[in-house]
Short mmCIF file of C-alpha atoms and ligand atoms in Angstrom, two decimals:
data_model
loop_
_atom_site.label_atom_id
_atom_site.label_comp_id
_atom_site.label_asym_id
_atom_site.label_seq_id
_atom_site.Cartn_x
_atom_site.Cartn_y
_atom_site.Cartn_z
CA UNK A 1 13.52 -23.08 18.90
CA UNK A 2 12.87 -25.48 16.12
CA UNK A 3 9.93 -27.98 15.75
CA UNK A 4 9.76 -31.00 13.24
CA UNK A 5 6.56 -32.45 12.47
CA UNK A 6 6.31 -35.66 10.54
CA UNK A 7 4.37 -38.36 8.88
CA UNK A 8 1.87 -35.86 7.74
CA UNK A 9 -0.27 -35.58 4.68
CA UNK A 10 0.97 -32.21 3.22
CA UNK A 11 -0.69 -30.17 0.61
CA UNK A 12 1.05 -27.01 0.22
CA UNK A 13 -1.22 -25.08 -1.87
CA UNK A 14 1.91 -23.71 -3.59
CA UNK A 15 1.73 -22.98 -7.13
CA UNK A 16 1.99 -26.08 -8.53
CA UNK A 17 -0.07 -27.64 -5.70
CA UNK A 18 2.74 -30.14 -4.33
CA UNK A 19 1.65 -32.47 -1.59
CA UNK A 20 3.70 -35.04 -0.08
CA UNK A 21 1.31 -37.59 1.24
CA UNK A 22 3.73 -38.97 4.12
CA UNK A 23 5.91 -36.17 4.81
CA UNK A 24 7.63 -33.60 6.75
CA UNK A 25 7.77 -29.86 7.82
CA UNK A 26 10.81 -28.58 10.00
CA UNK A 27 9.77 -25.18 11.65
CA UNK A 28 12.50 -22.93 12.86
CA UNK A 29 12.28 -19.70 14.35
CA UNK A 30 8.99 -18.19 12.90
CA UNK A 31 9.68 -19.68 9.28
CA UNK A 32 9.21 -23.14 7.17
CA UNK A 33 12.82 -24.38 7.03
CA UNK A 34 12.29 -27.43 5.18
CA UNK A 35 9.64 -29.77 4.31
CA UNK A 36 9.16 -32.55 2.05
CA UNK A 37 9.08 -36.48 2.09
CA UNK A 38 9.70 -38.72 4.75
CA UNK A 39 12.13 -40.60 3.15
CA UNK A 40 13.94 -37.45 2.43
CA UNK A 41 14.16 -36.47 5.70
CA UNK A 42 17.75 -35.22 6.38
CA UNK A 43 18.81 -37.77 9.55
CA UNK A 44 21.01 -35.34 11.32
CA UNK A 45 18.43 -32.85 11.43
CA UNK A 46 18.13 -31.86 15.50
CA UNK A 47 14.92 -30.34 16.50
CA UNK A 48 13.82 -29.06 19.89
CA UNK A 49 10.14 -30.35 19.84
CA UNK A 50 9.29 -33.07 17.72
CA UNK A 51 5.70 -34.10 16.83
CA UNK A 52 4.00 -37.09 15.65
CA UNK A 53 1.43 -36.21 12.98
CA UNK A 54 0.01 -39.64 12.63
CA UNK A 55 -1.27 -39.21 9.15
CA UNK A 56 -2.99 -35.54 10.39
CA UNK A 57 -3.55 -33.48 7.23
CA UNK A 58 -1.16 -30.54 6.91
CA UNK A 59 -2.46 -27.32 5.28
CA UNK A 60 -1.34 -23.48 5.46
CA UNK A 61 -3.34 -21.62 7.82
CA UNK A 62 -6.77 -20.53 6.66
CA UNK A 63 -7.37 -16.64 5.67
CA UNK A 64 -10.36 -14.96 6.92
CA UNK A 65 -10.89 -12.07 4.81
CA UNK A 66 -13.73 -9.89 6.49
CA UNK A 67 -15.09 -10.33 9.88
CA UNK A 68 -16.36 -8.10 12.70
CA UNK A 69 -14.46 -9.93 15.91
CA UNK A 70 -16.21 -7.24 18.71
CA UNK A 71 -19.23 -8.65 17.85
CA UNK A 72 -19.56 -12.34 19.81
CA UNK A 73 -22.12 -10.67 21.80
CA UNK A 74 -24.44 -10.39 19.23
CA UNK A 75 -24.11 -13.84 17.97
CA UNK A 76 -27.51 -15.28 17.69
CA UNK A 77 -29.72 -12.57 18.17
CA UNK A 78 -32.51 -11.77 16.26
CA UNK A 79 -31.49 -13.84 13.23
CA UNK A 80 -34.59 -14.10 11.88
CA UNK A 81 -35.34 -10.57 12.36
CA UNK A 82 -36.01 -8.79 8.67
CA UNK A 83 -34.82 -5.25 10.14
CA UNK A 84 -32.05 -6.99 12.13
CA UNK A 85 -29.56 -4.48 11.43
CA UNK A 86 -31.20 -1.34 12.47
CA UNK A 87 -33.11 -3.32 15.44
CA UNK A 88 -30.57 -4.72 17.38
CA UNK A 89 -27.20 -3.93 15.75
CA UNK A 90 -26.94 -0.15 15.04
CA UNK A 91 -28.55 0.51 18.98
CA UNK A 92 -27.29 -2.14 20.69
CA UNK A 93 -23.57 -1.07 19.88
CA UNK A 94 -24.17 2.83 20.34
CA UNK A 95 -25.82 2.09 24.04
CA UNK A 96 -23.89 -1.31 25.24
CA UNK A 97 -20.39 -1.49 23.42
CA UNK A 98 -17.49 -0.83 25.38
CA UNK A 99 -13.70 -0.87 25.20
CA UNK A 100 -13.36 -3.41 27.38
CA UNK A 101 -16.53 -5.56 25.98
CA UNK A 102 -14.89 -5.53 22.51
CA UNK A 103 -11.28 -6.34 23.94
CA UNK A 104 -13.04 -9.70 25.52
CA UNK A 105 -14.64 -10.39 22.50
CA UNK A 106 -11.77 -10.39 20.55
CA UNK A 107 -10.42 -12.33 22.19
CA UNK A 108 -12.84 -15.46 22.63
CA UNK A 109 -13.25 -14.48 18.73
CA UNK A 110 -9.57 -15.63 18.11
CA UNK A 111 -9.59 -18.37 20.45
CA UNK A 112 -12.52 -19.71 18.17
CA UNK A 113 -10.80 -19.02 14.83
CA UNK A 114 -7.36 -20.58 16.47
CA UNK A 115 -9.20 -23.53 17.12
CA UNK A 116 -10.39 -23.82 14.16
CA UNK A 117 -7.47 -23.52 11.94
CA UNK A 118 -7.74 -19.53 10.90
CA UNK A 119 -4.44 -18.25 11.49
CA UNK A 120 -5.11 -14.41 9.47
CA UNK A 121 -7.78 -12.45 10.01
CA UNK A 122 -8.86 -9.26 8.48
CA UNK A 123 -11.23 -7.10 10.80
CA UNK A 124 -13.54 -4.42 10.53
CA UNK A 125 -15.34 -2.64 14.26
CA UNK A 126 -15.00 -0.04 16.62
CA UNK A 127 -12.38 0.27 19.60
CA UNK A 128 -9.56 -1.36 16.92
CA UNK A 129 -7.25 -0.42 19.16
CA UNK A 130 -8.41 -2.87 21.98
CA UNK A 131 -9.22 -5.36 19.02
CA UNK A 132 -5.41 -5.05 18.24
CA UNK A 133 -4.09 -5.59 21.87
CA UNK A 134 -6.64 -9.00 22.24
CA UNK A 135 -4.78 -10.23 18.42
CA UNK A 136 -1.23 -9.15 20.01
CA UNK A 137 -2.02 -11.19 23.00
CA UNK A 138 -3.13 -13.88 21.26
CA UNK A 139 -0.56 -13.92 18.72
CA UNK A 140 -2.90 -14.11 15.76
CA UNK A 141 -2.03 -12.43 12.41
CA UNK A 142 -4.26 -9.99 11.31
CA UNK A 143 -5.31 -7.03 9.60
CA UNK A 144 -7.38 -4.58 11.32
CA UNK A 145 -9.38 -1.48 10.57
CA UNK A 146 -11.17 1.18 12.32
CA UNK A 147 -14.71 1.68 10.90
CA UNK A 148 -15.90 5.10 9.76
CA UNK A 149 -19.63 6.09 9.40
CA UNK A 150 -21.73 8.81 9.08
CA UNK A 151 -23.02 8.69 12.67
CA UNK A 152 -21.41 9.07 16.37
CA UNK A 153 -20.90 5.76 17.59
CA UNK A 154 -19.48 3.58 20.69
CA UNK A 155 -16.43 4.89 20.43
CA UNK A 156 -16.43 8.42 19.04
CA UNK A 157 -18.98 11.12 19.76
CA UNK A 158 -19.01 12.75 16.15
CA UNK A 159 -19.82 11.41 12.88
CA UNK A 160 -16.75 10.22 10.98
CA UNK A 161 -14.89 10.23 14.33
CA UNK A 162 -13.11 6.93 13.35
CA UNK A 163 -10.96 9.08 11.15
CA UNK A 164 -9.84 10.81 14.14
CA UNK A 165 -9.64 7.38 15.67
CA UNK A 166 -7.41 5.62 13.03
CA UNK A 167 -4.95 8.63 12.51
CA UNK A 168 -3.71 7.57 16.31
CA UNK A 169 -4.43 3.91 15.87
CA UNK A 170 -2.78 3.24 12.29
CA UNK A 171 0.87 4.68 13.17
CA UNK A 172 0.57 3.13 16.60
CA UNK A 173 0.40 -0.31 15.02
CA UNK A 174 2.40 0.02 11.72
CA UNK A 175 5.58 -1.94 13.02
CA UNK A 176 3.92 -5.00 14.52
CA UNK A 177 4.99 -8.38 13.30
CA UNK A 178 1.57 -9.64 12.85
CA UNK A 179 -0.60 -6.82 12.76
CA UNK A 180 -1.01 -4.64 9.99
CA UNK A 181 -3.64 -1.65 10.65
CA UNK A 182 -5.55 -0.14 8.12
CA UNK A 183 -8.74 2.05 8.03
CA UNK A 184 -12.38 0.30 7.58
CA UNK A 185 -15.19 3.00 5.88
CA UNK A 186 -18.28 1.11 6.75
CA UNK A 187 -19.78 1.02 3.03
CA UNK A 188 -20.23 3.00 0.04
CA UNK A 189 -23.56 4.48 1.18
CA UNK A 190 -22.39 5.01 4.91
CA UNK A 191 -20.17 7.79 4.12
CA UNK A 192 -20.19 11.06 1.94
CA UNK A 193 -17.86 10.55 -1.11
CA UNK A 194 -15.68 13.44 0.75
CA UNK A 195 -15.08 11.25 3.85
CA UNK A 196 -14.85 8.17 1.55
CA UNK A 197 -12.02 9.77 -0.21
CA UNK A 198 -10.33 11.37 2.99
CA UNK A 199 -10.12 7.65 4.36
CA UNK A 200 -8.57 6.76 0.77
CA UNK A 201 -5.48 9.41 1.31
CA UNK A 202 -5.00 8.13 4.97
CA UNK A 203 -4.72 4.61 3.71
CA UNK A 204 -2.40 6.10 0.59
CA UNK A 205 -0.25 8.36 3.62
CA UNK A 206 0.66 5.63 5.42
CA UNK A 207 0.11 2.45 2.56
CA UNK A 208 -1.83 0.47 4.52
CA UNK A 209 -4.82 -1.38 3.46
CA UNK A 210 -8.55 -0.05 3.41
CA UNK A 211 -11.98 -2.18 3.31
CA UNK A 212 -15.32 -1.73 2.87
CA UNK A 213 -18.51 -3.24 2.12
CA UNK A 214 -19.25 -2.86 -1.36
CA UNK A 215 -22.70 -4.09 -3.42
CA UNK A 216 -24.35 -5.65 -0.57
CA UNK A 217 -27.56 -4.38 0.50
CA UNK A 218 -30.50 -4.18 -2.38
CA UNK A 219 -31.23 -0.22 -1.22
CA UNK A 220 -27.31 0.42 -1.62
CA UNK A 221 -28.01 -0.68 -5.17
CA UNK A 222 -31.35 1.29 -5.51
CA UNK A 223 -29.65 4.53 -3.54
CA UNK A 224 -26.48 4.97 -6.23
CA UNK A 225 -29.58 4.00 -9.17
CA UNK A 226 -31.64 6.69 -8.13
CA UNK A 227 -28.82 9.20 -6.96
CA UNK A 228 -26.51 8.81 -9.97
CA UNK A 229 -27.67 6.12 -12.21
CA UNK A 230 -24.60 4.18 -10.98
CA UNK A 231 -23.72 1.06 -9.46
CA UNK A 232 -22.14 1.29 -5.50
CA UNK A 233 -18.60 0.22 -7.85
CA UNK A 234 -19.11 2.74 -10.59
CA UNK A 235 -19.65 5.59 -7.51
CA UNK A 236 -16.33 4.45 -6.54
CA UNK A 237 -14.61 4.45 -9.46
CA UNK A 238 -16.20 7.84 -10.32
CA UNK A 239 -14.85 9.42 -6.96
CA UNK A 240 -11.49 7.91 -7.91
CA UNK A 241 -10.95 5.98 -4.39
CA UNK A 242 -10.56 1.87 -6.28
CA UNK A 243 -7.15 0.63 -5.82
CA UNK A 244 -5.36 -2.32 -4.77
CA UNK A 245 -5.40 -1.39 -1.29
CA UNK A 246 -8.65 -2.21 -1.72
CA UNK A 247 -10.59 -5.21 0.02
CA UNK A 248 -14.19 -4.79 -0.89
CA UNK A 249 -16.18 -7.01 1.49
CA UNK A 250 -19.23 -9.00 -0.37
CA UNK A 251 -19.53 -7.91 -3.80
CA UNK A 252 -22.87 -9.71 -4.40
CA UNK A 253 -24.32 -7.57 -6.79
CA UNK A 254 -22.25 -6.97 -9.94
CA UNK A 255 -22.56 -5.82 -13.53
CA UNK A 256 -20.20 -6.94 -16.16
CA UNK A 257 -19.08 -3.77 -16.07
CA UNK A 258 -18.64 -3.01 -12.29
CA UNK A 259 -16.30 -6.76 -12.29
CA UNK A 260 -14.35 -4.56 -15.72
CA UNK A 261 -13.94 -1.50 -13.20
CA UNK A 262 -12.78 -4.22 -10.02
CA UNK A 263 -10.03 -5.60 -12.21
CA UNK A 264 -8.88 -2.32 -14.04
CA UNK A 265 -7.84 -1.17 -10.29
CA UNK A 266 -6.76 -4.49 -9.04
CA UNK A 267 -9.65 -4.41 -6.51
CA UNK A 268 -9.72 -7.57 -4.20
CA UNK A 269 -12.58 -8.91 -3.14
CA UNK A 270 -13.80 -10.94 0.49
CA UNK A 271 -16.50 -13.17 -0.55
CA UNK A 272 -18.63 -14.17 2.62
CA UNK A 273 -21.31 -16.84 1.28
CA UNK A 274 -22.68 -18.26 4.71
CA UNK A 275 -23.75 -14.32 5.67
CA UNK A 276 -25.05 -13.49 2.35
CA UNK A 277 -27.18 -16.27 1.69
CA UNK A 278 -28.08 -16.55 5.44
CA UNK A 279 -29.64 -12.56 4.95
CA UNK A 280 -30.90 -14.00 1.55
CA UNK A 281 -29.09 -11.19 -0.36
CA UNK A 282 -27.77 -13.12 -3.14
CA UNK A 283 -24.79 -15.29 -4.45
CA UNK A 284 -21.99 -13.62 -5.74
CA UNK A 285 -20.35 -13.84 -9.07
CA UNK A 286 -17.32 -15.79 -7.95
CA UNK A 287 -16.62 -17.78 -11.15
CA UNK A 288 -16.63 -14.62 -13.33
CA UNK A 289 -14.39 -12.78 -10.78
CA UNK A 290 -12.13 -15.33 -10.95
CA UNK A 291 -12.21 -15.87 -14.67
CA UNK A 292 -11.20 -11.94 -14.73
CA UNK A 293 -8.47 -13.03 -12.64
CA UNK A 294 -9.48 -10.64 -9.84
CA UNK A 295 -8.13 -12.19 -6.27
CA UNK A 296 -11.51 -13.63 -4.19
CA UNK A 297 -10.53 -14.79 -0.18
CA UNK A 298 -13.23 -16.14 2.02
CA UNK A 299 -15.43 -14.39 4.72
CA UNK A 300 -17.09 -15.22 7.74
CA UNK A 301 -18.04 -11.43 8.10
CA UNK A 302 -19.36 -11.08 11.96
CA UNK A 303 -20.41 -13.50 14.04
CA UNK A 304 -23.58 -12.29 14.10
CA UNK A 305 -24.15 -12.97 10.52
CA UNK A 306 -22.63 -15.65 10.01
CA UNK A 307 -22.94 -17.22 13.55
CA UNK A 308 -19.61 -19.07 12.88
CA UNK A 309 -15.77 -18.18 12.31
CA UNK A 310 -14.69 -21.22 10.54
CA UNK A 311 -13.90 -21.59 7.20
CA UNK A 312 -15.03 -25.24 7.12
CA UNK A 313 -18.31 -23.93 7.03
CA UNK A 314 -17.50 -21.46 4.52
CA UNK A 315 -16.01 -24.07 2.35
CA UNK A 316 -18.88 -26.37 2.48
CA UNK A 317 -21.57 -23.49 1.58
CA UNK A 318 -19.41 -22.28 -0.89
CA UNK A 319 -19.03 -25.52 -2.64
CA UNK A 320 -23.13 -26.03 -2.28
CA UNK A 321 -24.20 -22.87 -3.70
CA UNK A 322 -21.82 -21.91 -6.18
CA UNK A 323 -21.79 -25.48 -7.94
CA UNK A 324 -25.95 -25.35 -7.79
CA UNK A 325 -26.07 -21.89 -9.01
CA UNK A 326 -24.19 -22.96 -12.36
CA UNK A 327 -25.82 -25.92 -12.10
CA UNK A 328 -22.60 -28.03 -12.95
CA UNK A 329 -21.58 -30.21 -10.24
CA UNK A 330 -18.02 -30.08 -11.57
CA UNK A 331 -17.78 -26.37 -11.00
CA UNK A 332 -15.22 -25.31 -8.60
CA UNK A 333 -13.50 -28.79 -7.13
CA UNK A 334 -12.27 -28.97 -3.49
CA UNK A 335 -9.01 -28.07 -4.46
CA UNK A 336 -9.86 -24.79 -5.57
CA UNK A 337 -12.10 -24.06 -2.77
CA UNK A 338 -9.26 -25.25 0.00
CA UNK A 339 -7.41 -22.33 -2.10
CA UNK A 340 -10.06 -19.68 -1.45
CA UNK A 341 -9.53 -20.50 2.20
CA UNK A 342 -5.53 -20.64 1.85
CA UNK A 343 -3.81 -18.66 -0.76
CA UNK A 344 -6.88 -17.05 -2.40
CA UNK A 345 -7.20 -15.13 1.25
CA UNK A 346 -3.90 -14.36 1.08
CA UNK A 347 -3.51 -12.77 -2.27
CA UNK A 348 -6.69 -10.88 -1.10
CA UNK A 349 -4.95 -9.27 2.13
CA UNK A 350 -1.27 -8.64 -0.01
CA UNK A 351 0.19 -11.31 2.45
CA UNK A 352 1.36 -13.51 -0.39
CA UNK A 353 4.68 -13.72 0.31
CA UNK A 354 4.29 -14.59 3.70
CA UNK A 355 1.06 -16.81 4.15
CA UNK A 356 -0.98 -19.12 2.26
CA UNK A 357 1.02 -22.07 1.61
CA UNK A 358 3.82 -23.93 2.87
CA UNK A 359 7.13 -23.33 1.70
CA UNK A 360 10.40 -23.02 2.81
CA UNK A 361 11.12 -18.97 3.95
CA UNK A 362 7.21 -18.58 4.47
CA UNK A 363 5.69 -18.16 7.85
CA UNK A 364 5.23 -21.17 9.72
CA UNK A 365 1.29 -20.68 9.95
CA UNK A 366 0.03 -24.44 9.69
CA UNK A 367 -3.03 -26.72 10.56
CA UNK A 368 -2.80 -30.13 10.86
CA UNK A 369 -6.28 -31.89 10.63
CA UNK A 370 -6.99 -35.44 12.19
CA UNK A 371 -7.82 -37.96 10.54
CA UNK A 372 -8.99 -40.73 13.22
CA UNK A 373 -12.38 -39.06 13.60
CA UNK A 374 -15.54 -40.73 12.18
CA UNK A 375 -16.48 -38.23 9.58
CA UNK A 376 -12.77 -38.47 8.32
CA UNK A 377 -13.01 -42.07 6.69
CA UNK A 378 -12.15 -43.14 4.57
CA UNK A 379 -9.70 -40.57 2.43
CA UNK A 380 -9.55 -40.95 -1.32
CA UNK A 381 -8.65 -36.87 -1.95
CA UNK A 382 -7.39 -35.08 0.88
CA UNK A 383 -9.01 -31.72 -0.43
CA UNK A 384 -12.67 -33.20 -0.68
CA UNK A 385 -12.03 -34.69 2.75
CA UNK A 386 -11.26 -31.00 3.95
CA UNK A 387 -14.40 -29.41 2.21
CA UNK A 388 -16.69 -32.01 2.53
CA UNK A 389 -16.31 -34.50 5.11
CA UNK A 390 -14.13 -32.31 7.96
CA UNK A 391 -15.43 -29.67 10.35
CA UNK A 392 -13.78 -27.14 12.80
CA UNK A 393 -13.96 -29.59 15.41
CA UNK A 394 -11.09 -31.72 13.22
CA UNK A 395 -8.48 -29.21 14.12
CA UNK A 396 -5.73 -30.97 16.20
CA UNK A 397 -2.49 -28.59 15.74
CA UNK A 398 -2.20 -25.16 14.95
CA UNK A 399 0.83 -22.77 14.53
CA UNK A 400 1.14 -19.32 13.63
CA UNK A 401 4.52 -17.51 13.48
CA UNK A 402 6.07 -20.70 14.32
CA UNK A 403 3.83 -20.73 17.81
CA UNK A 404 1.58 -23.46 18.81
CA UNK A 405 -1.14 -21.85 19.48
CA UNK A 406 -3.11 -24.88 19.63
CA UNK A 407 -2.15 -28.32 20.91
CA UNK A 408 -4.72 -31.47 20.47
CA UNK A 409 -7.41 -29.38 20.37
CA UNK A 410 -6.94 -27.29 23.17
CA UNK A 411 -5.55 -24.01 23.29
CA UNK A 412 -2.20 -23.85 24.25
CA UNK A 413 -1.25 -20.68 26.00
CA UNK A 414 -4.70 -19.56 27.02
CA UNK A 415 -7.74 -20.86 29.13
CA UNK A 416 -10.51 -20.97 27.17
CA UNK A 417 -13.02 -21.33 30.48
CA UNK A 418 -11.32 -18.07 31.18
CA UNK A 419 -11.87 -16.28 28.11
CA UNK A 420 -15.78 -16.88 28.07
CA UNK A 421 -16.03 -16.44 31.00
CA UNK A 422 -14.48 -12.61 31.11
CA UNK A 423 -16.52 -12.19 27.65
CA UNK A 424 -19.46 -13.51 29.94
CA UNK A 425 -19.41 -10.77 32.97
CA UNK A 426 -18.65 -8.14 30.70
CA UNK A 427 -21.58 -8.94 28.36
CA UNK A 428 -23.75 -8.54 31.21
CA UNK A 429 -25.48 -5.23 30.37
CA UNK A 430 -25.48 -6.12 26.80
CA UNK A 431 -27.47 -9.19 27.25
CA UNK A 432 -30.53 -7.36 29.18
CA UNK A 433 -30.80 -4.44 27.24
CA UNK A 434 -30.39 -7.50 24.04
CA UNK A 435 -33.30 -9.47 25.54
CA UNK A 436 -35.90 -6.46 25.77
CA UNK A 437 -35.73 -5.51 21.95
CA UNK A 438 -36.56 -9.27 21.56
ZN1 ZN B 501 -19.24 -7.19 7.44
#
């Protein structure tokens, strides 16, 4: 199976940030065989599908580094809520979430982040293992990790039962093309340091990833003060569990010395700006992380914090705050921030070498973004276009592994009436016992 697309706009993201601005990708198998100009464009080349791009922008598939994909349900509830967490979230998933309810979650989640051009995932929730048969159905890539806490929960009936839970899920999993499983401690004041460190030697046995939320929450920040006059990153360092298996999820509150201690163990971090300034926690220090050369991805975290899995959005609020908060308007062009989506993500989730730009051998993950809609006119920079003038609802083409997973805007090998509505009938408990905490 091979599948050309031409006269496209390509920007590869690749080191040297090639684009070819009327150009060509040839997809064979699962990989990027060739790609380049047009007028380069070898004329014996024989393809079995071959698609007009009309001047569509081509980018690699966008990286989202930390979300929660169980959690559609929640998705606008209680927004505004100050104790939102402890109010709807913690109860509402001990007493209402199933196996089943997460399975059709996940997958209406990745139908959403299909068609919107996310093409990698990395997930944090409960019942992973259903989570992981909705991403092999739907032929996402991901990575995906059981959460561990200090309480019983929906899907184990002890505390710390998700290390029970991952010890059958993470061999189960290991030899998937697109899935990689790893283990997901909830955060750094979730979990005893013992537990923290036993899901540290389970990630280490079997050298998969781990993530966690790290320096999120002000009373995470006042609880390691108090406890050991340390910061949530120095109480990991101190228990010896930083690595670069490491995602940690947020990262808004940092000392110089904590972003020292991130890049001394090669700590990655998922930076998820829509949920934390949503939740009013605070802006994270992405400009220093980066000047310390640690690797920063972007976040949606879960849909209920962020109410959206795009990273269009993510691009757009990144751009706002980060450029207001150093007050330089110049700060962080839309070529950088396409790369937080793209590569950055991918250097984040060790996936490097296989995702995050196009170039011959990589994964054929792709998006190809219209350009005919009203917001998308006129184009003077294809990357400002992308973070400032284009929205999900510009995906046209997707591909992931070489699959089109979606086809002018429509999914191609599932029903999406079908997918909300099973996420519908199962949700049904959920929603009443939602709508009386109200
Ligand atoms: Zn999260």
């Amino acid at each position: 199976m091979s599948t050309l697309i031409k006269n496209i706009h390509i920007l590869t993201m690749d080191e040297e940030k090639t684009t070819y601005p009327d150009g060509y990708i040839l997809i064979e198998g699962s990989d990027i065989s060739s790609i380049g100009h047009m007028k380069d464009l070898p004329e014996k080349v024989k393809a079995t599908e071959v698609i007009d791009g009309k001047q569509a922008i081509a980018m690699p598939g966008m990286i989202n580094t930390h979300t929660h994909i169980g959690m559609i349900p929640f998705r606008s509830l209680g927004d505004d809520y100050p104790d939102r967490l402890r109010r709807f979230l913690f109860p509402l998933e001990n007493e209402c979430m199933t196996e089943s309810l997460a399975y059709h979650s996940g997958k209406y989640a990745i139908a959403e982040m299909q068609l919107a051009g996310v093409t990698t995932f990395m997930d944090m929730y409960y019942f992973e293992d259903a989570v992981a048969k909705a991403t092999d159905e739907m032929g996402s890539r991901a990575i995906l990790g059981e959460t561990v806490i200090d309480f019983p929960t929906c899907d184990t009936t002890e505390a710390y039962g998700g290390l029970d839970y991952a010890r059958q899920f993470i061999p189960k999993w290991l030899n998937h093309e697109l899935i990689t499983p790893a283990i997901a401690p909830h955060a750094t004041n979730t979990n005893s340091p013992e537990k923290l460190k036993e899901a540290a030697r389970l990630a280490e046995y079997y050298q998969v990833p781990i993530t966690m939320h790290v320096a999120e929450m002000d009373y995470e920040m006042a609880y390691f003060q108090e406890q050991n006059n340390l910061t949530p990153v120095g109480f990991l360092a101190d228990i010896g569990i930083l690595s670069e298996r490491l995602v940690a999820a947020h990262c808004i509150h940092l000392s110089d010395e904590d972003i020292h201690i991130l890049k001394k163990y090669n700590v990655k971090v998922a930076h998820c700006i829509g949920a934390n300034t949503k939740s009013a926690k605070g802006v994270a220090r992405v400009a220093d992380l980066l000047k310390s050369e640690i690797p920063v991805g972007l976040g949606t975290d879960g849909p209920s914090s962020g109410n959206t899995l795009d990273l269009f959005t993510q691009m757009k609020l990144f751009a706002n705050f980060h450029k207001t908060n150093l007050k330089d308007r110049a700060a962080f062009p839309a070529v950088e921030i396409v790369e937080r989506a793209t590569m950055g993500g991918a250097k984040v989730l060790g996936l490097e070498d296989k995702v995050g730009s196009l170039e011959i051998g990589k994964k054929a993950d792709i998006v190809l973004v219209e350009t005919d809609s009203v917001n998308m006119f006129p184009i003077f920079d294809p990357y400002a276009a992308l973070v400032y003038s284009a929205n999900a609802s510009n995906v046209q083409d997707v591909f992931i592994n070489g699959q089109r997973k979606v086809k002018q805007k429509q999914l191609n090998q599932e029903n999406l009436k079908d997918l909300r509505r099973n996420l519908s009938e199962q949700m049904a408990a959920f929603a009443t016992s939602a709508k009386k905490r109200l």
